[in-house]
């Protein structure tokens, strides 16, 4: 299942440094705008302690984590919606993404110039990006209103008539520079329709990354910049994750044993990047099921709400076409009872049919006809 999040932000906020840390790659990260001109793509492993547990139990020949795709997108500037800077490329790259990870500068450093050389201001940075994306969406919505109004009036088109009140509600918020995801007065059905059919940038789910320095990271309560971003995220019912991009990049260069030791000195069980990857995965309403055995233990990504045959099709299309049943037990039951045999003896192994909705943490064996 190919889903991706785009890392966005103003120039010099730490986007490419974060991307380098996430993918342990070496994308150009220089102290000037537009160091990253084309979207850089990286596949990352989704950390999952449950898969580690299964691997320890079954001792397979190989372990395969779920993966997630990130785009590092060129920095945005004021006027991007009108083509300023690399605005057109920036907007086109975001349209290709399923979710937005917005990096916001929350650190002071005279050696790293802000794009307009003004003081660090996280609220203003978020406002700039919101406004540019909202203006781009406003152009799309206004054009669609014109087309659908004609269809509804002249052709009595039912689809057009259904869309018009949704479009007008979206236009009202976008004209204020407010993201479409904060629209009120629409039903959940109407919002889902808009997401599926209008392809608006500001309807994409968003996750804020507050890029703080090392000192602030250990005392976030007193980091005013972080608290500003956190408050904005809470107001949007979004998540905010504090990360020191530079520290995380340095951690990413360590060997696993060194990394674990370093995190222990910080009193952490996982890195900020691990939390970010997990949060990005969750942001897209994704979950994980597992297949396990002596040859392979593997985590598979699925969209919440998918049925068992659809999840079987993620492994191979033949599995979906010839689906018979799914033999399923919950990972937590395996952990509780200690072995597959004990799970079976406790009556926790279930046989599920075509209408079963897969759950996060299901360990499954699919039976199918060739």
CSV table of C-alpha atoms in Angstrom, one decimal:
chain,number,residue,atom,x,y,z
A,1,UNK,CA,0.0,0.0,0.0
A,2,UNK,CA,1.8,3.1,-1.3
A,3,UNK,CA,1.0,6.1,0.9
A,4,UNK,CA,3.3,9.1,1.5
A,5,UNK,CA,3.6,12.2,3.7
A,6,UNK,CA,5.2,15.4,2.4
A,7,UNK,CA,7.6,17.2,4.7
A,8,UNK,CA,6.9,20.9,4.2
A,9,UNK,CA,7.9,24.2,5.7
A,10,UNK,CA,9.5,27.6,5.1
A,11,UNK,CA,13.2,27.7,4.0
A,12,UNK,CA,15.8,26.9,6.7
A,13,UNK,CA,13.5,25.4,9.3
A,14,UNK,CA,15.2,22.0,9.3
A,15,UNK,CA,13.1,20.0,6.7
A,16,UNK,CA,16.1,18.4,4.9
A,17,UNK,CA,17.9,17.7,8.1
A,18,UNK,CA,14.8,15.9,9.4
A,19,UNK,CA,14.5,14.0,6.1
A,20,UNK,CA,18.1,13.0,6.3
A,21,UNK,CA,17.6,11.7,9.8
A,22,UNK,CA,14.4,9.8,8.9
A,23,UNK,CA,15.9,8.1,5.9
A,24,UNK,CA,19.5,8.1,7.1
A,25,UNK,CA,20.3,9.5,3.7
A,26,UNK,CA,22.3,12.5,2.6
A,27,UNK,CA,20.0,15.0,0.8
A,28,UNK,CA,21.5,18.4,0.4
A,29,UNK,CA,20.8,20.5,3.5
A,30,UNK,CA,22.4,23.9,3.1
A,31,UNK,CA,21.7,27.2,4.8
A,32,UNK,CA,19.9,29.0,1.9
A,33,UNK,CA,16.5,28.8,0.4
A,34,UNK,CA,15.7,26.2,-2.3
A,35,UNK,CA,18.6,23.9,-1.4
A,36,UNK,CA,16.1,21.1,-2.1
A,37,UNK,CA,14.6,21.8,-5.5
A,38,UNK,CA,13.0,18.5,-6.4
A,39,UNK,CA,11.0,16.4,-4.0
A,40,UNK,CA,13.3,13.7,-2.5
A,41,UNK,CA,11.7,10.5,-1.7
A,42,UNK,CA,12.6,8.1,1.1
A,43,UNK,CA,11.2,4.8,2.4
A,44,UNK,CA,11.4,4.4,6.1
A,45,UNK,CA,10.8,1.4,8.4
A,46,UNK,CA,7.8,1.8,10.8
A,47,UNK,CA,9.1,0.7,14.2
A,48,UNK,CA,6.9,-1.9,15.8
A,49,UNK,CA,7.7,-3.7,19.0
A,50,UNK,CA,5.0,-6.3,18.2
A,51,UNK,CA,7.0,-7.5,15.2
A,52,UNK,CA,10.1,-7.6,17.3
A,53,UNK,CA,8.3,-9.9,19.7
A,54,UNK,CA,7.0,-12.2,16.9
A,55,UNK,CA,10.5,-12.4,15.5
A,56,UNK,CA,11.9,-13.3,18.9
A,57,UNK,CA,9.3,-16.0,19.3
A,58,UNK,CA,9.3,-17.6,15.8
A,59,UNK,CA,13.0,-17.0,14.9
A,60,UNK,CA,12.2,-16.7,11.2
A,61,UNK,CA,14.8,-16.4,8.4
A,62,UNK,CA,13.8,-12.8,7.9
A,63,UNK,CA,11.9,-10.0,9.5
A,64,UNK,CA,10.1,-7.4,7.3
A,65,UNK,CA,8.7,-4.2,8.9
A,66,UNK,CA,6.0,-2.1,7.4
A,67,UNK,CA,7.3,0.9,5.4
A,68,UNK,CA,6.2,4.4,4.9
A,69,UNK,CA,7.2,7.0,2.3
A,70,UNK,CA,8.3,10.5,3.0
A,71,UNK,CA,8.8,13.4,0.5
A,72,UNK,CA,11.2,16.2,1.3
A,73,UNK,CA,9.6,19.2,-0.6
A,74,UNK,CA,11.3,22.5,-1.5
A,75,UNK,CA,10.8,25.4,0.9
A,76,UNK,CA,7.8,27.6,0.5
A,77,UNK,CA,7.8,31.4,0.6
A,78,UNK,CA,5.1,34.1,0.6
A,79,UNK,CA,3.4,34.3,-2.7
A,80,UNK,CA,3.8,30.6,-3.5
A,81,UNK,CA,0.2,30.4,-4.5
A,82,UNK,CA,0.9,33.0,-7.2
A,83,UNK,CA,4.0,31.3,-8.4
A,84,UNK,CA,6.6,33.1,-6.3
A,85,UNK,CA,9.9,31.2,-5.6
A,86,UNK,CA,9.3,27.6,-6.4
A,87,UNK,CA,5.6,27.9,-5.5
A,88,UNK,CA,4.2,25.9,-8.5
A,89,UNK,CA,6.6,23.0,-7.9
A,90,UNK,CA,5.9,23.1,-4.1
A,91,UNK,CA,2.1,23.0,-4.6
A,92,UNK,CA,2.3,20.3,-7.2
A,93,UNK,CA,4.5,18.1,-4.9
A,94,UNK,CA,2.0,18.5,-2.0
A,95,UNK,CA,-0.8,17.4,-4.3
A,96,UNK,CA,1.0,14.1,-4.8
A,97,UNK,CA,1.1,13.4,-1.0
A,98,UNK,CA,-1.6,11.9,1.2
A,99,UNK,CA,-0.7,13.8,4.4
A,100,UNK,CA,1.4,16.9,5.4
A,101,UNK,CA,4.2,16.9,8.0
A,102,UNK,CA,4.9,20.6,8.6
A,103,UNK,CA,8.2,21.5,10.2
A,104,UNK,CA,8.1,24.7,12.2
A,105,UNK,CA,11.3,26.4,13.4
A,106,UNK,CA,11.3,26.7,17.2
A,107,UNK,CA,15.0,27.4,17.8
A,108,UNK,CA,17.2,30.5,17.9
A,109,UNK,CA,20.5,30.4,15.9
A,110,UNK,CA,22.1,33.4,14.4
A,111,UNK,CA,24.1,31.2,12.0
A,112,UNK,CA,20.9,30.0,10.4
A,113,UNK,CA,19.1,32.8,8.6
A,114,UNK,CA,15.4,33.0,8.6
A,115,UNK,CA,14.1,33.3,5.1
A,116,UNK,CA,13.3,37.0,5.5
A,117,UNK,CA,15.8,37.6,8.3
A,118,UNK,CA,13.1,38.5,10.8
A,119,UNK,CA,12.9,37.1,14.3
A,120,UNK,CA,11.8,33.5,14.8
A,121,UNK,CA,8.0,33.4,14.9
A,122,UNK,CA,6.4,29.9,14.7
A,123,UNK,CA,2.8,31.3,14.6
A,124,UNK,CA,3.7,33.6,11.6
A,125,UNK,CA,5.4,30.7,9.8
A,126,UNK,CA,2.4,28.5,10.2
A,127,UNK,CA,0.1,31.4,9.1
A,128,UNK,CA,2.2,31.9,5.9
A,129,UNK,CA,1.9,28.3,4.9
A,130,UNK,CA,-1.8,28.1,5.8
A,131,UNK,CA,-2.5,31.2,3.7
A,132,UNK,CA,-0.6,30.1,0.7
A,133,UNK,CA,-2.2,26.6,0.6
A,134,UNK,CA,-5.7,28.2,1.3
A,135,UNK,CA,-5.3,30.7,-1.6
A,136,UNK,CA,-4.3,27.8,-3.9
A,137,UNK,CA,-7.4,25.9,-2.8
A,138,UNK,CA,-9.6,29.0,-3.1
A,139,UNK,CA,-8.7,29.2,-6.8
A,140,UNK,CA,-9.7,25.6,-7.2
A,141,UNK,CA,-12.9,25.9,-5.3
A,142,UNK,CA,-13.9,29.2,-7.1
A,143,UNK,CA,-13.4,27.6,-10.5
A,144,UNK,CA,-15.4,24.5,-9.5
A,145,UNK,CA,-18.3,26.6,-8.2
A,146,UNK,CA,-18.5,28.4,-11.5
A,147,UNK,CA,-18.6,25.1,-13.5
A,148,UNK,CA,-21.1,23.4,-11.2
A,149,UNK,CA,-23.4,26.4,-10.9
A,150,UNK,CA,-23.9,26.3,-14.6
A,151,UNK,CA,-24.5,22.6,-14.7
A,152,UNK,CA,-27.0,22.8,-11.8
A,153,UNK,CA,-28.9,25.8,-13.4
A,154,UNK,CA,-28.9,24.7,-17.0
A,155,UNK,CA,-28.7,20.9,-16.9
A,156,UNK,CA,-30.3,20.4,-13.5
A,157,UNK,CA,-27.3,18.2,-12.7
A,158,UNK,CA,-27.9,16.4,-9.3
A,159,UNK,CA,-24.2,16.0,-8.6
A,160,UNK,CA,-23.6,19.7,-9.2
A,161,UNK,CA,-26.5,20.6,-7.0
A,162,UNK,CA,-25.1,18.4,-4.2
A,163,UNK,CA,-21.6,19.9,-4.5
A,164,UNK,CA,-22.6,23.6,-4.5
A,165,UNK,CA,-23.4,24.1,-0.8
A,166,UNK,CA,-20.2,22.1,0.1
A,167,UNK,CA,-18.1,24.3,-2.2
A,168,UNK,CA,-19.7,27.5,-0.8
A,169,UNK,CA,-18.9,26.5,2.8
A,170,UNK,CA,-15.3,25.7,1.9
A,171,UNK,CA,-15.0,29.0,0.0
A,172,UNK,CA,-16.1,31.0,3.0
A,173,UNK,CA,-13.3,29.6,5.2
A,174,UNK,CA,-10.6,29.7,2.5
A,175,UNK,CA,-11.3,33.4,1.8
A,176,UNK,CA,-10.2,34.0,5.4
A,177,UNK,CA,-7.0,32.1,4.9
A,178,UNK,CA,-8.3,29.3,7.1
A,179,UNK,CA,-7.5,25.7,6.0
A,180,UNK,CA,-10.5,23.8,4.6
A,181,UNK,CA,-10.0,21.1,7.2
A,182,UNK,CA,-11.4,23.6,9.8
A,183,UNK,CA,-14.7,24.1,8.0
A,184,UNK,CA,-17.8,24.0,10.1
A,185,UNK,CA,-21.4,23.4,9.2
A,186,UNK,CA,-20.8,20.4,7.0
A,187,UNK,CA,-21.8,16.8,7.8
A,188,UNK,CA,-19.1,14.2,8.0
A,189,UNK,CA,-20.5,12.7,4.8
A,190,UNK,CA,-20.0,16.0,3.0
A,191,UNK,CA,-16.5,16.4,4.3
A,192,UNK,CA,-15.6,12.9,3.1
A,193,UNK,CA,-17.1,13.7,-0.3
A,194,UNK,CA,-14.9,16.8,-0.5
A,195,UNK,CA,-11.8,14.9,0.4
A,196,UNK,CA,-12.5,12.3,-2.2
A,197,UNK,CA,-13.5,14.6,-5.0
A,198,UNK,CA,-12.0,18.1,-4.6
A,199,UNK,CA,-8.3,17.3,-4.0
A,200,UNK,CA,-7.8,20.3,-1.8
A,201,UNK,CA,-4.4,20.8,-0.2
A,202,UNK,CA,-5.8,22.1,3.1
A,203,UNK,CA,-8.1,19.1,3.5
A,204,UNK,CA,-5.1,16.8,3.8
A,205,UNK,CA,-4.4,15.6,7.4
A,206,UNK,CA,-1.5,17.5,9.0
A,207,UNK,CA,1.1,16.8,11.7
A,208,UNK,CA,3.2,19.6,13.1
A,209,UNK,CA,6.9,19.0,14.0
A,210,UNK,CA,8.3,21.6,16.3
A,211,UNK,CA,12.0,21.7,15.6
A,212,UNK,CA,13.6,22.7,18.9
A,213,UNK,CA,17.2,22.9,20.0
A,214,UNK,CA,18.9,20.5,22.5
A,215,UNK,CA,18.3,22.7,25.6
A,216,UNK,CA,14.6,23.2,24.8
A,217,UNK,CA,14.1,19.5,24.1
A,218,UNK,CA,14.9,18.7,27.7
A,219,UNK,CA,12.6,21.5,29.1
A,220,UNK,CA,9.7,21.8,26.7
A,221,UNK,CA,7.4,23.2,29.3
A,222,UNK,CA,9.4,26.4,29.3
A,223,UNK,CA,10.0,26.5,25.5
A,224,UNK,CA,7.7,29.3,24.4
A,225,UNK,CA,8.1,28.6,20.7
A,226,UNK,CA,7.1,24.9,21.2
A,227,UNK,CA,4.1,25.8,23.3
A,228,UNK,CA,2.9,28.2,20.6
A,229,UNK,CA,3.0,25.4,18.0
A,230,UNK,CA,1.4,22.9,20.4
A,231,UNK,CA,-1.5,25.4,21.1
A,232,UNK,CA,-2.1,25.9,17.3
A,233,UNK,CA,-2.1,22.1,16.7
A,234,UNK,CA,-4.6,21.6,19.6
A,235,UNK,CA,-6.8,24.2,18.1
A,236,UNK,CA,-6.9,22.3,14.8
A,237,UNK,CA,-7.3,18.9,16.6
A,238,UNK,CA,-3.9,18.0,15.1
A,239,UNK,CA,-0.8,16.5,16.7
A,240,UNK,CA,2.4,18.3,17.5
A,241,UNK,CA,5.6,16.4,18.0
A,242,UNK,CA,8.7,18.1,19.5
A,243,UNK,CA,11.9,17.0,17.7
A,244,UNK,CA,15.4,18.3,17.6
A,245,UNK,CA,16.2,17.6,14.0
A,246,UNK,CA,19.9,18.1,14.4
A,247,UNK,CA,20.1,15.8,17.3
A,248,UNK,CA,18.0,13.2,15.6
A,249,UNK,CA,20.2,13.3,12.5
A,250,UNK,CA,23.2,12.7,14.7
A,251,UNK,CA,21.4,9.8,16.4
A,252,UNK,CA,20.6,8.3,13.0
A,253,UNK,CA,24.3,8.0,12.3
A,254,UNK,CA,24.9,5.7,15.4
A,255,UNK,CA,24.9,2.0,15.4
A,256,UNK,CA,21.8,0.3,17.0
A,257,UNK,CA,23.6,-0.4,20.3
A,258,UNK,CA,25.0,3.1,20.5
A,259,UNK,CA,21.6,4.6,19.7
A,260,UNK,CA,19.9,2.6,22.4
A,261,UNK,CA,22.6,3.7,24.9
A,262,UNK,CA,22.3,7.3,23.9
A,263,UNK,CA,18.5,7.2,24.3
A,264,UNK,CA,18.8,5.7,27.7
A,265,UNK,CA,21.0,8.6,28.8
A,266,UNK,CA,18.1,10.9,27.7
A,267,UNK,CA,15.6,8.7,29.6
A,268,UNK,CA,13.8,7.8,26.4
A,269,UNK,CA,12.8,4.4,25.1
A,270,UNK,CA,12.5,5.6,21.5
A,271,UNK,CA,13.7,8.5,19.4
A,272,UNK,CA,11.6,11.5,18.4
A,273,UNK,CA,11.9,10.2,14.9
A,274,UNK,CA,10.4,6.9,15.8
A,275,UNK,CA,7.5,8.7,17.3
A,276,UNK,CA,7.2,10.9,14.2
A,277,UNK,CA,7.1,7.9,11.9
A,278,UNK,CA,4.4,6.2,14.0
A,279,UNK,CA,2.4,9.4,14.2
A,280,UNK,CA,2.6,9.8,10.5
A,281,UNK,CA,1.4,6.3,10.0
A,282,UNK,CA,-1.5,6.8,12.3
A,283,UNK,CA,-2.3,10.2,10.7
A,284,UNK,CA,-3.3,8.4,7.5
A,285,UNK,CA,-5.7,6.0,9.4
A,286,UNK,CA,-3.3,3.1,8.9
A,287,UNK,CA,-3.0,-0.1,10.9
A,288,UNK,CA,-0.9,-3.2,10.9
A,289,UNK,CA,-1.6,-6.9,10.6
A,290,UNK,CA,1.0,-9.6,10.9
A,291,UNK,CA,1.9,-12.9,9.2
A,292,UNK,CA,4.3,-15.1,11.1
A,293,UNK,CA,6.2,-18.4,10.7
A,294,UNK,CA,9.6,-19.9,10.4
A,295,UNK,CA,10.4,-18.4,7.0
A,296,UNK,CA,9.2,-14.9,7.7
A,297,UNK,CA,7.6,-12.5,10.2
A,298,UNK,CA,6.1,-9.5,8.4
A,299,UNK,CA,4.1,-6.4,9.2
A,300,UNK,CA,1.5,-5.4,6.6
A,301,UNK,CA,-0.1,-2.0,6.3
A,302,UNK,CA,-3.8,-1.6,5.8
A,303,UNK,CA,-6.4,1.1,5.9
A,304,UNK,CA,-8.7,0.9,8.9
A,305,UNK,CA,-12.1,-0.5,7.9
A,306,UNK,CA,-10.7,-2.9,5.2
A,307,UNK,CA,-12.2,-6.4,5.1
A,308,UNK,CA,-10.3,-9.6,5.4
A,309,UNK,CA,-10.3,-10.4,1.6
A,310,UNK,CA,-9.0,-6.9,0.8
A,311,UNK,CA,-6.1,-7.3,3.3
A,312,UNK,CA,-5.4,-10.7,1.8
A,313,UNK,CA,-5.1,-8.9,-1.5
A,314,UNK,CA,-2.4,-6.7,-0.1
A,315,UNK,CA,-0.2,-9.8,0.1
A,316,UNK,CA,-1.2,-11.1,-3.3
A,317,UNK,CA,-4.1,-10.5,-5.6
A,318,UNK,CA,-4.7,-14.2,-5.9
A,319,UNK,CA,-5.4,-14.3,-2.1
A,320,UNK,CA,-8.3,-11.9,-2.5
A,321,UNK,CA,-9.8,-13.5,-5.6
A,322,UNK,CA,-9.7,-17.0,-4.0
A,323,UNK,CA,-10.3,-16.0,-0.4
A,324,UNK,CA,-11.9,-18.7,1.7
A,325,UNK,CA,-11.3,-17.6,5.3
A,326,UNK,CA,-8.9,-15.9,7.6
A,327,UNK,CA,-7.5,-17.7,10.7
A,328,UNK,CA,-6.9,-14.9,13.1
A,329,UNK,CA,-5.8,-14.2,16.7
A,330,UNK,CA,-4.9,-10.9,18.4
A,331,UNK,CA,-1.2,-10.2,19.1
A,332,UNK,CA,-2.1,-9.3,22.7
A,333,UNK,CA,-3.5,-12.8,23.2
A,334,UNK,CA,-0.3,-14.3,21.9
A,335,UNK,CA,1.6,-12.2,24.4
A,336,UNK,CA,-0.7,-13.2,27.2
A,337,UNK,CA,-0.7,-17.0,26.5
A,338,UNK,CA,2.9,-17.2,25.3
A,339,UNK,CA,2.6,-19.4,22.2
A,340,UNK,CA,0.3,-20.1,19.3
A,341,UNK,CA,-0.6,-23.5,20.7
A,342,UNK,CA,-1.7,-21.9,24.0
A,343,UNK,CA,-3.7,-19.4,22.1
A,344,UNK,CA,-5.5,-22.2,20.3
A,345,UNK,CA,-6.1,-24.1,23.5
A,346,UNK,CA,-7.6,-21.0,25.1
A,347,UNK,CA,-10.1,-20.7,22.2
A,348,UNK,CA,-8.6,-17.4,21.0
A,349,UNK,CA,-7.9,-18.5,17.4
A,350,UNK,CA,-10.9,-17.5,15.3
A,351,UNK,CA,-12.0,-18.4,11.8
A,352,UNK,CA,-13.3,-15.2,10.1
A,353,UNK,CA,-15.1,-14.9,6.8
A,354,UNK,CA,-15.4,-12.3,4.0
A,355,UNK,CA,-17.2,-9.7,6.1
A,356,UNK,CA,-14.6,-9.5,8.9
A,357,UNK,CA,-13.0,-6.1,9.4
A,358,UNK,CA,-9.4,-6.5,10.2
A,359,UNK,CA,-8.1,-5.0,13.4
A,360,UNK,CA,-4.7,-3.5,14.3
A,361,UNK,CA,-2.5,-6.2,15.7
A,362,UNK,CA,-4.3,-9.2,14.1
A,363,UNK,CA,-1.9,-12.1,13.4
A,364,UNK,CA,-3.5,-13.9,10.4
A,365,UNK,CA,-3.2,-16.9,8.1
A,366,UNK,CA,-5.3,-16.6,4.9
A,367,UNK,CA,-6.8,-19.7,3.3
A,368,UNK,CA,-7.6,-19.4,-0.4
A,369,UNK,CA,-8.3,-21.3,-3.6
A,370,UNK,CA,-5.9,-20.9,-6.4
